PDB file of C-alpha atoms and ligand atoms in Angstrom:
ATOM      1  CA  MET A   1     -14.365  -2.115  17.816  1.00 82.00           C
ATOM      2  CA  GLN A   2     -14.669  -5.732  16.614  1.00 81.00           C
ATOM      3  CA  ASN A   3     -18.482  -5.573  16.513  1.00 90.00           C
ATOM      4  CA  GLU A   4     -18.171  -2.921  13.792  1.00 95.00           C
ATOM      5  CA  ILE A   5     -16.508  -5.483  11.493  1.00 97.00           C
ATOM      6  CA  LYS A   6     -19.009  -7.241   9.217  1.00 96.00           C
ATOM      7  CA  ASP A   7     -16.685 -10.017   8.041  1.00 96.00           C
ATOM      8  CA  VAL A   8     -13.061 -10.994   8.541  1.00 97.00           C
ATOM      9  CA  LEU A   9     -11.523 -11.206   5.049  1.00 97.00           C
ATOM     10  CA  LEU A  10      -7.937 -12.115   5.945  1.00 98.00           C
ATOM     11  CA  ASP A  11      -6.891 -13.480   9.310  1.00 98.00           C
ATOM     12  CA  GLU A  12      -3.360 -13.333  10.725  1.00 98.00           C
ATOM     13  CA  ASP A  13      -2.335 -16.719   9.263  1.00 98.00           C
ATOM     14  CA  ARG A  14      -3.494 -15.770   5.792  1.00 98.00           C
ATOM     15  CA  ILE A  15      -1.695 -12.416   6.019  1.00 98.00           C
ATOM     16  CA  SER A  16       1.478 -14.177   7.149  1.00 98.00           C
ATOM     17  CA  ASN A  17       1.328 -16.575   4.178  1.00 98.00           C
ATOM     18  CA  ILE A  18       0.931 -13.640   1.807  1.00 98.00           C
ATOM     19  CA  THR A  19       3.865 -11.682   3.258  1.00 98.00           C
ATOM     20  CA  ASP A  20       6.040 -14.847   3.191  1.00 98.00           C
ATOM     21  CA  ARG A  21       5.325 -15.288  -0.515  1.00 98.00           C
ATOM     22  CA  ILE A  22       5.878 -11.649  -1.477  1.00 98.00           C
ATOM     23  CA  ALA A  23       9.092 -11.334   0.566  1.00 98.00           C
ATOM     24  CA  LYS A  24      10.486 -14.439  -1.160  1.00 98.00           C
ATOM     25  CA  GLN A  25       9.657 -13.028  -4.593  1.00 98.00           C
ATOM     26  CA  ILE A  26      11.220  -9.641  -3.796  1.00 98.00           C
ATOM     27  CA  SER A  27      14.340 -11.290  -2.347  1.00 98.00           C
ATOM     28  CA  ALA A  28      14.799 -13.306  -5.552  1.00 98.00           C
ATOM     29  CA  ASP A  29      14.011 -10.463  -7.963  1.00 98.00           C
ATOM     30  CA  TYR A  30      16.234  -7.823  -6.309  1.00 98.00           C
ATOM     31  CA  ASN A  31      19.184  -9.997  -5.334  1.00 97.00           C
ATOM     32  CA  GLY A  32      22.379  -8.025  -6.064  1.00 95.00           C
ATOM     33  CA  ARG A  33      20.595  -4.723  -6.736  1.00 96.00           C
ATOM     34  CA  ASP A  34      20.498  -1.483  -4.723  1.00 95.00           C
ATOM     35  CA  LEU A  35      16.954  -1.824  -3.374  1.00 98.00           C
ATOM     36  CA  LEU A  36      15.158   1.058  -1.677  1.00 98.00           C
ATOM     37  CA  LEU A  37      11.793   0.142  -0.171  1.00 98.00           C
ATOM     38  CA  VAL A  38       9.427   3.064   0.275  1.00 98.00           C
ATOM     39  CA  CYS A  39       6.573   2.752   2.767  1.00 98.00           C
ATOM     40  CA  LEU A  40       3.524   4.875   1.995  1.00 98.00           C
ATOM     41  CA  LEU A  41       2.250   6.153   5.333  1.00 98.00           C
ATOM     42  CA  LYS A  42       0.175   5.547   7.165  1.00 97.00           C
ATOM     43  CA  GLY A  43      -1.793   2.626   5.746  1.00 97.00           C
ATOM     44  CA  SER A  44       1.069   0.319   4.796  1.00 98.00           C
ATOM     45  CA  PHE A  45       3.094   0.454   8.018  1.00 98.00           C
ATOM     46  CA  MET A  46       2.192  -3.082   9.176  1.00 98.00           C
ATOM     47  CA  PHE A  47       2.460  -4.685   5.748  1.00 99.00           C
ATOM     48  CA  PHE A  48       5.748  -2.891   5.163  1.00 99.00           C
ATOM     49  CA  SER A  49       7.305  -4.037   8.430  1.00 98.00           C
ATOM     50  CA  ASP A  50       6.192  -7.634   7.834  1.00 98.00           C
ATOM     51  CA  ILE A  51       7.692  -7.664   4.333  1.00 98.00           C
ATOM     52  CA  VAL A  52      10.950  -5.976   5.341  1.00 98.00           C
ATOM     53  CA  ARG A  53      11.673  -8.358   8.187  1.00 98.00           C
ATOM     54  CA  LYS A  54      11.125 -11.362   5.918  1.00 98.00           C
ATOM     55  CA  LEU A  55      13.541 -10.237   3.174  1.00 98.00           C
ATOM     56  CA  SER A  56      16.736 -12.244   2.836  1.00 98.00           C
ATOM     57  CA  ILE A  57      18.624  -9.504   0.928  1.00 98.00           C
ATOM     58  CA  PRO A  58      20.026  -6.128   2.035  1.00 98.00           C
ATOM     59  CA  CYS A  59      17.850  -3.067   1.435  1.00 98.00           C
ATOM     60  CA  ARG A  60      17.342   0.529   2.498  1.00 98.00           C
ATOM     61  CA  VAL A  61      13.974   1.704   3.834  1.00 98.00           C
ATOM     62  CA  ASP A  62      12.313   5.112   3.803  1.00 98.00           C
ATOM     63  CA  PHE A  63       8.902   6.603   4.489  1.00 98.00           C
ATOM     64  CA  MET A  64       6.665   8.897   2.529  1.00 98.00           C
ATOM     65  CA  GLN A  65       3.233  10.408   3.029  1.00 97.00           C
ATOM     66  CA  VAL A  66       1.104  11.617   0.158  1.00 95.00           C
ATOM     67  CA  SER A  67      -2.477  12.698  -0.194  1.00 89.00           C
ATOM     68  CA  SER A  68      -4.468  12.339  -3.354  1.00 78.00           C
ATOM     69  CA  TYR A  69      -7.243  14.807  -3.871  1.00 66.00           C
ATOM     70  CA  GLY A  70      -9.987  13.778  -6.210  1.00 50.00           C
ATOM     71  CA  SER A  71      -8.908  10.171  -6.365  1.00 43.00           C
ATOM     72  CA  GLY A  72     -12.368   8.989  -5.337  1.00 43.00           C
ATOM     73  CA  THR A  73     -14.669  10.296  -8.003  1.00 44.00           C
ATOM     74  CA  ALA A  74     -12.896  13.037  -9.959  1.00 48.00           C
ATOM     75  CA  SER A  75     -10.340  11.996 -12.535  1.00 47.00           C
ATOM     76  CA  SER A  76      -8.304  15.205 -12.376  1.00 54.00           C
ATOM     77  CA  GLY A  77      -6.804  14.580  -8.943  1.00 68.00           C
ATOM     78  CA  LYS A  78      -3.517  15.998  -7.768  1.00 79.00           C
ATOM     79  CA  LEU A  79      -0.969  14.198  -5.659  1.00 84.00           C
ATOM     80  CA  THR A  80       0.489  16.219  -2.780  1.00 91.00           C
ATOM     81  CA  VAL A  81       3.673  15.057  -1.075  1.00 94.00           C
ATOM     82  CA  LYS A  82       3.147  15.664   2.659  1.00 95.00           C
ATOM     83  CA  LYS A  83       6.391  13.971   3.699  1.00 97.00           C
ATOM     84  CA  ASP A  84       9.108  13.111   1.203  1.00 97.00           C
ATOM     85  CA  ILE A  85      11.800  10.469   1.539  1.00 97.00           C
ATOM     86  CA  ASP A  86      15.371  11.371   2.598  1.00 97.00           C
ATOM     87  CA  GLU A  87      17.326   8.525   0.991  1.00 97.00           C
ATOM     88  CA  LYS A  88      19.080   9.055  -2.323  1.00 96.00           C
ATOM     89  CA  THR A  89      17.129   7.753  -5.295  1.00 96.00           C
ATOM     90  CA  GLU A  90      19.568   8.177  -8.205  1.00 93.00           C
ATOM     91  CA  ASN A  91      20.571   4.776  -9.588  1.00 90.00           C
ATOM     92  CA  SER A  92      18.348   3.069  -7.017  1.00 96.00           C
ATOM     93  CA  HIS A  93      15.755   0.425  -7.631  1.00 98.00           C
ATOM     94  CA  ILE A  94      12.669   1.628  -5.811  1.00 98.00           C
ATOM     95  CA  LEU A  95       9.830  -0.556  -4.616  1.00 98.00           C
ATOM     96  CA  VAL A  96       6.863   1.459  -3.365  1.00 98.00           C
ATOM     97  CA  VAL A  97       4.693  -0.350  -0.826  1.00 98.00           C
ATOM     98  CA  ASP A  98       1.074   0.635  -0.182  1.00 98.00           C
ATOM     99  CA  ASP A  99      -1.869  -0.893   1.632  1.00 98.00           C
ATOM    100  CA  ILE A 100      -4.502  -1.007  -1.112  1.00 97.00           C
ATOM    101  CA  VAL A 101      -4.896  -0.013  -4.754  1.00 96.00           C
ATOM    102  CA  ASP A 102      -8.262   1.514  -5.485  1.00 95.00           C
ATOM    103  CA  SER A 103      -8.477   3.810  -8.542  1.00 94.00           C
ATOM    104  CA  GLY A 104      -4.714   3.429  -9.038  1.00 95.00           C
ATOM    105  CA  PHE A 105      -4.212   7.201  -8.923  1.00 94.00           C
ATOM    106  CA  THR A 106      -1.699   7.163  -6.044  1.00 95.00           C
ATOM    107  CA  PHE A 107       0.531   4.544  -7.679  1.00 95.00           C
ATOM    108  CA  TYR A 108       0.221   6.198 -11.079  1.00 95.00           C
ATOM    109  CA  CYS A 109       1.510   9.516  -9.680  1.00 94.00           C
ATOM    110  CA  ILE A 110       4.183   7.998  -7.427  1.00 95.00           C
ATOM    111  CA  LYS A 111       5.737   6.051 -10.265  1.00 95.00           C
ATOM    112  CA  ASP A 112       5.957   9.182 -12.380  1.00 94.00           C
ATOM    113  CA  TYR A 113       7.389  11.116  -9.406  1.00 94.00           C
ATOM    114  CA  PHE A 114      10.279   8.717  -8.772  1.00 96.00           C
ATOM    115  CA  LEU A 115      11.124   8.161 -12.420  1.00 93.00           C
ATOM    116  CA  ASN A 116      10.923  11.742 -13.637  1.00 92.00           C
ATOM    117  CA  LYS A 117      11.619  13.923 -10.598  1.00 92.00           C
ATOM    118  CA  LYS A 118      13.898  11.646  -8.576  1.00 94.00           C
ATOM    119  CA  GLN A 119      15.873   9.892 -11.336  1.00 94.00           C
ATOM    120  CA  ALA A 120      15.308   6.383  -9.996  1.00 96.00           C
ATOM    121  CA  CYS A 121      16.700   3.495 -12.018  1.00 95.00           C
ATOM    122  CA  SER A 122      13.468   1.555 -11.772  1.00 97.00           C
ATOM    123  CA  VAL A 123      10.184   1.882  -9.878  1.00 98.00           C
ATOM    124  CA  GLU A 124       7.918  -1.042  -9.084  1.00 98.00           C
ATOM    125  CA  LEU A 125       4.799  -1.284  -6.975  1.00 98.00           C
ATOM    126  CA  CYS A 126       3.698  -3.618  -4.197  1.00 98.00           C
ATOM    127  CA  ALA A 127       0.284  -3.595  -2.512  1.00 98.00           C
ATOM    128  CA  MET A 128      -1.256  -5.813   0.119  1.00 98.00           C
ATOM    129  CA  LEU A 129      -4.742  -5.466  -1.385  1.00 98.00           C
ATOM    130  CA  ASP A 130      -6.214  -4.754  -4.788  1.00 98.00           C
ATOM    131  CA  LYS A 131      -9.747  -3.603  -5.613  1.00 96.00           C
ATOM    132  CA  PRO A 132      -9.704  -4.303  -9.363  1.00 95.00           C
ATOM    133  CA  ASP A 133     -13.359  -3.278  -9.842  1.00 95.00           C
ATOM    134  CA  ARG A 134     -12.443   0.289  -8.907  1.00 94.00           C
ATOM    135  CA  ARG A 135      -9.424   0.754 -11.204  1.00 95.00           C
ATOM    136  CA  ARG A 136      -9.425   3.929 -13.301  1.00 94.00           C
ATOM    137  CA  TYR A 137      -5.688   4.398 -13.914  1.00 94.00           C
ATOM    138  CA  ASP A 138      -3.683   1.839 -15.805  1.00 94.00           C
ATOM    139  CA  VAL A 139      -0.976   0.770 -13.355  1.00 95.00           C
ATOM    140  CA  ASP A 140       1.150  -2.332 -13.441  1.00 96.00           C
ATOM    141  CA  ILE A 141       1.482  -3.694  -9.890  1.00 97.00           C
ATOM    142  CA  LYS A 142       4.368  -6.129  -9.610  1.00 98.00           C
ATOM    143  CA  TYR A 143       3.465  -7.662  -6.229  1.00 98.00           C
ATOM    144  CA  ILE A 144      -0.110  -8.024  -4.965  1.00 98.00           C
ATOM    145  CA  GLY A 145      -1.213  -9.750  -1.773  1.00 98.00           C
ATOM    146  CA  THR A 146      -4.761 -10.515  -2.843  1.00 98.00           C
ATOM    147  CA  SER A 147      -7.821  -8.985  -4.483  1.00 97.00           C
ATOM    148  CA  VAL A 148     -10.778  -7.870  -2.392  1.00 96.00           C
ATOM    149  CA  PRO A 149     -14.377  -7.020  -3.307  1.00 94.00           C
ATOM    150  CA  ASP A 150     -15.476  -3.413  -3.709  1.00 95.00           C
ATOM    151  CA  GLU A 151     -16.276  -2.846  -0.037  1.00 95.00           C
ATOM    152  CA  PHE A 152     -14.608  -0.667   2.567  1.00 96.00           C
ATOM    153  CA  VAL A 153     -11.950  -2.671   4.407  1.00 97.00           C
ATOM    154  CA  VAL A 154     -10.045  -1.834   7.585  1.00 98.00           C
ATOM    155  CA  GLY A 155      -7.398  -3.302   9.882  1.00 98.00           C
ATOM    156  CA  TYR A 156      -3.720  -4.258   9.510  1.00 98.00           C
ATOM    157  CA  GLY A 157      -2.895  -0.583   8.942  1.00 98.00           C
ATOM    158  CA  LEU A 158      -5.993   0.420   6.978  1.00 98.00           C
ATOM    159  CA  ASP A 159      -8.283   2.950   8.608  1.00 97.00           C
ATOM    160  CA  TYR A 160     -11.635   4.615   8.535  1.00 96.00           C
ATOM    161  CA  ASN A 161     -11.235   8.110  10.006  1.00 95.00           C
ATOM    162  CA  GLU A 162      -7.941   7.012  11.618  1.00 96.00           C
ATOM    163  CA  LYS A 163      -9.643   4.144  13.473  1.00 96.00           C
ATOM    164  CA  TYR A 164      -9.151   0.346  13.161  1.00 97.00           C
ATOM    165  CA  ARG A 165      -5.491   0.535  11.994  1.00 98.00           C
ATOM    166  CA  ASN A 166      -4.373  -1.573  14.974  1.00 98.00           C
ATOM    167  CA  LEU A 167      -6.564  -4.604  14.200  1.00 98.00           C
ATOM    168  CA  PRO A 168      -4.256  -7.560  13.424  1.00 98.00           C
ATOM    169  CA  PHE A 169      -6.610  -8.834  10.670  1.00 98.00           C
ATOM    170  CA  ILE A 170      -8.328  -7.276   7.629  1.00 98.00           C
ATOM    171  CA  GLY A 171     -12.097  -7.046   7.700  1.00 98.00           C
ATOM    172  CA  ILE A 172     -15.047  -5.423   5.964  1.00 97.00           C
ATOM    173  CA  LEU A 173     -16.279  -2.406   7.883  1.00 96.00           C
ATOM    174  CA  ASP A 174     -19.983  -2.608   8.709  1.00 95.00           C
ATOM    175  CA  PRO A 175     -21.625   0.056   6.494  1.00 94.00           C
ATOM    176  CA  LYS A 176     -23.705   1.199   9.472  1.00 93.00           C
ATOM    177  CA  VAL A 177     -20.512   2.852  10.787  1.00 93.00           C
ATOM    178  CA  TYR A 178     -20.272   5.314   7.899  1.00 90.00           C
ATOM    179  CA  GLU A 179     -23.865   5.421   6.669  1.00 88.00           C
ATOM    180  CA  THR A 180     -25.172   6.866   9.928  1.00 68.00           C
ATOM    181  CA  VAL A 181     -22.688   9.794   9.924  1.00 57.00           C
TER     182      VAL A 181
HETATM  183  P1  IMP B   1      -6.134   5.162  -5.090  1.00 96.31           P
HETATM  184  O1  IMP B   1      -5.162   6.291  -5.233  1.00 96.31           O
HETATM  185  O2  IMP B   1      -7.498   5.527  -5.616  1.00 96.31           O
HETATM  186  O3  IMP B   1      -5.643   3.868  -5.675  1.00 96.31           O
HETATM  187  O4  IMP B   1      -6.395   4.981  -3.545  1.00 96.31           O
HETATM  188  C1  IMP B   1      -5.549   4.274  -2.723  1.00 96.31           C
HETATM  189  C2  IMP B   1      -5.729   4.739  -1.304  1.00 96.31           C
HETATM  190  O5  IMP B   1      -7.117   4.862  -0.951  1.00 96.31           O
HETATM  191  C3  IMP B   1      -5.164   3.741  -0.318  1.00 96.31           C
HETATM  192  O6  IMP B   1      -3.794   3.986  -0.051  1.00 96.31           O
HETATM  193  C4  IMP B   1      -6.028   3.946   0.911  1.00 96.31           C
HETATM  194  O7  IMP B   1      -5.476   4.978   1.703  1.00 96.31           O
HETATM  195  C5  IMP B   1      -7.350   4.409   0.384  1.00 96.31           C
HETATM  196  N1  IMP B   1      -8.356   3.337   0.334  1.00 96.31           N
HETATM  197  C6  IMP B   1      -8.969   2.836  -0.764  1.00 96.31           C
HETATM  198  N2  IMP B   1      -9.839   1.861  -0.460  1.00 96.31           N
HETATM  199  C7  IMP B   1      -9.774   1.719   0.903  1.00 96.31           C
HETATM  200  C8  IMP B   1     -10.443   0.833   1.840  1.00 96.31           C
HETATM  201  O8  IMP B   1     -11.286  -0.023   1.515  1.00 96.31           O
HETATM  202  N3  IMP B   1     -10.095   0.990   3.143  1.00 96.31           N
HETATM  203  C9  IMP B   1      -9.170   1.901   3.572  1.00 96.31           C
HETATM  204  N4  IMP B   1      -8.519   2.739   2.716  1.00 96.31           N
HETATM  205  C10 IMP B   1      -8.823   2.656   1.406  1.00 96.31           C
HETATM  206 MG1   MG B   2      -3.152   5.252   1.655  1.00 96.31          MG
END
């Protein structure tokens, strides 16, 4: 599996420094508020669990799975909720955690969903990775781990065809893996 990784972008130490920093910021910003952290499955499960265990404030956690059709090339995508959260959202401050922001379509739709359909008090976004070159929807991301170049990355939860999620680091997938298919 490792010989299909072209370059390691973020090793375990670097990832740990990033999650330390973000968890500190969240703990300071949400101190005294009813915080509900929402993990977007499956890609953010490692990032989410690292952040949550480093928080110094109380919070609730819940899990959601969505799929965004047309987010790659077509602008008229539609967000489908495959698994919704169970926790109450009214009067809650929601922080949605995802692995990577690409076009921004997922975050754009999720924010609208929690504000307008679920009556959340506030909705903010947190992503481990950002691919700013690919942005097509104007989304304000409150917490970002780091920016990455416009290449396909895997590991630390991120997959290609459900593979590589278990790598403890984030790396660039060798294009030969998907170009030969
Ligand atoms: P967006 O809705 O266009 O912002 O797409 C975000 C989603 O696309 C992420 O949650 C990932 O599931 C997926 N994605 C985008 N770029 C990558 C990548 O380089 N590796 C793995 N998944 C990616
Ligand atoms: Mg995803």
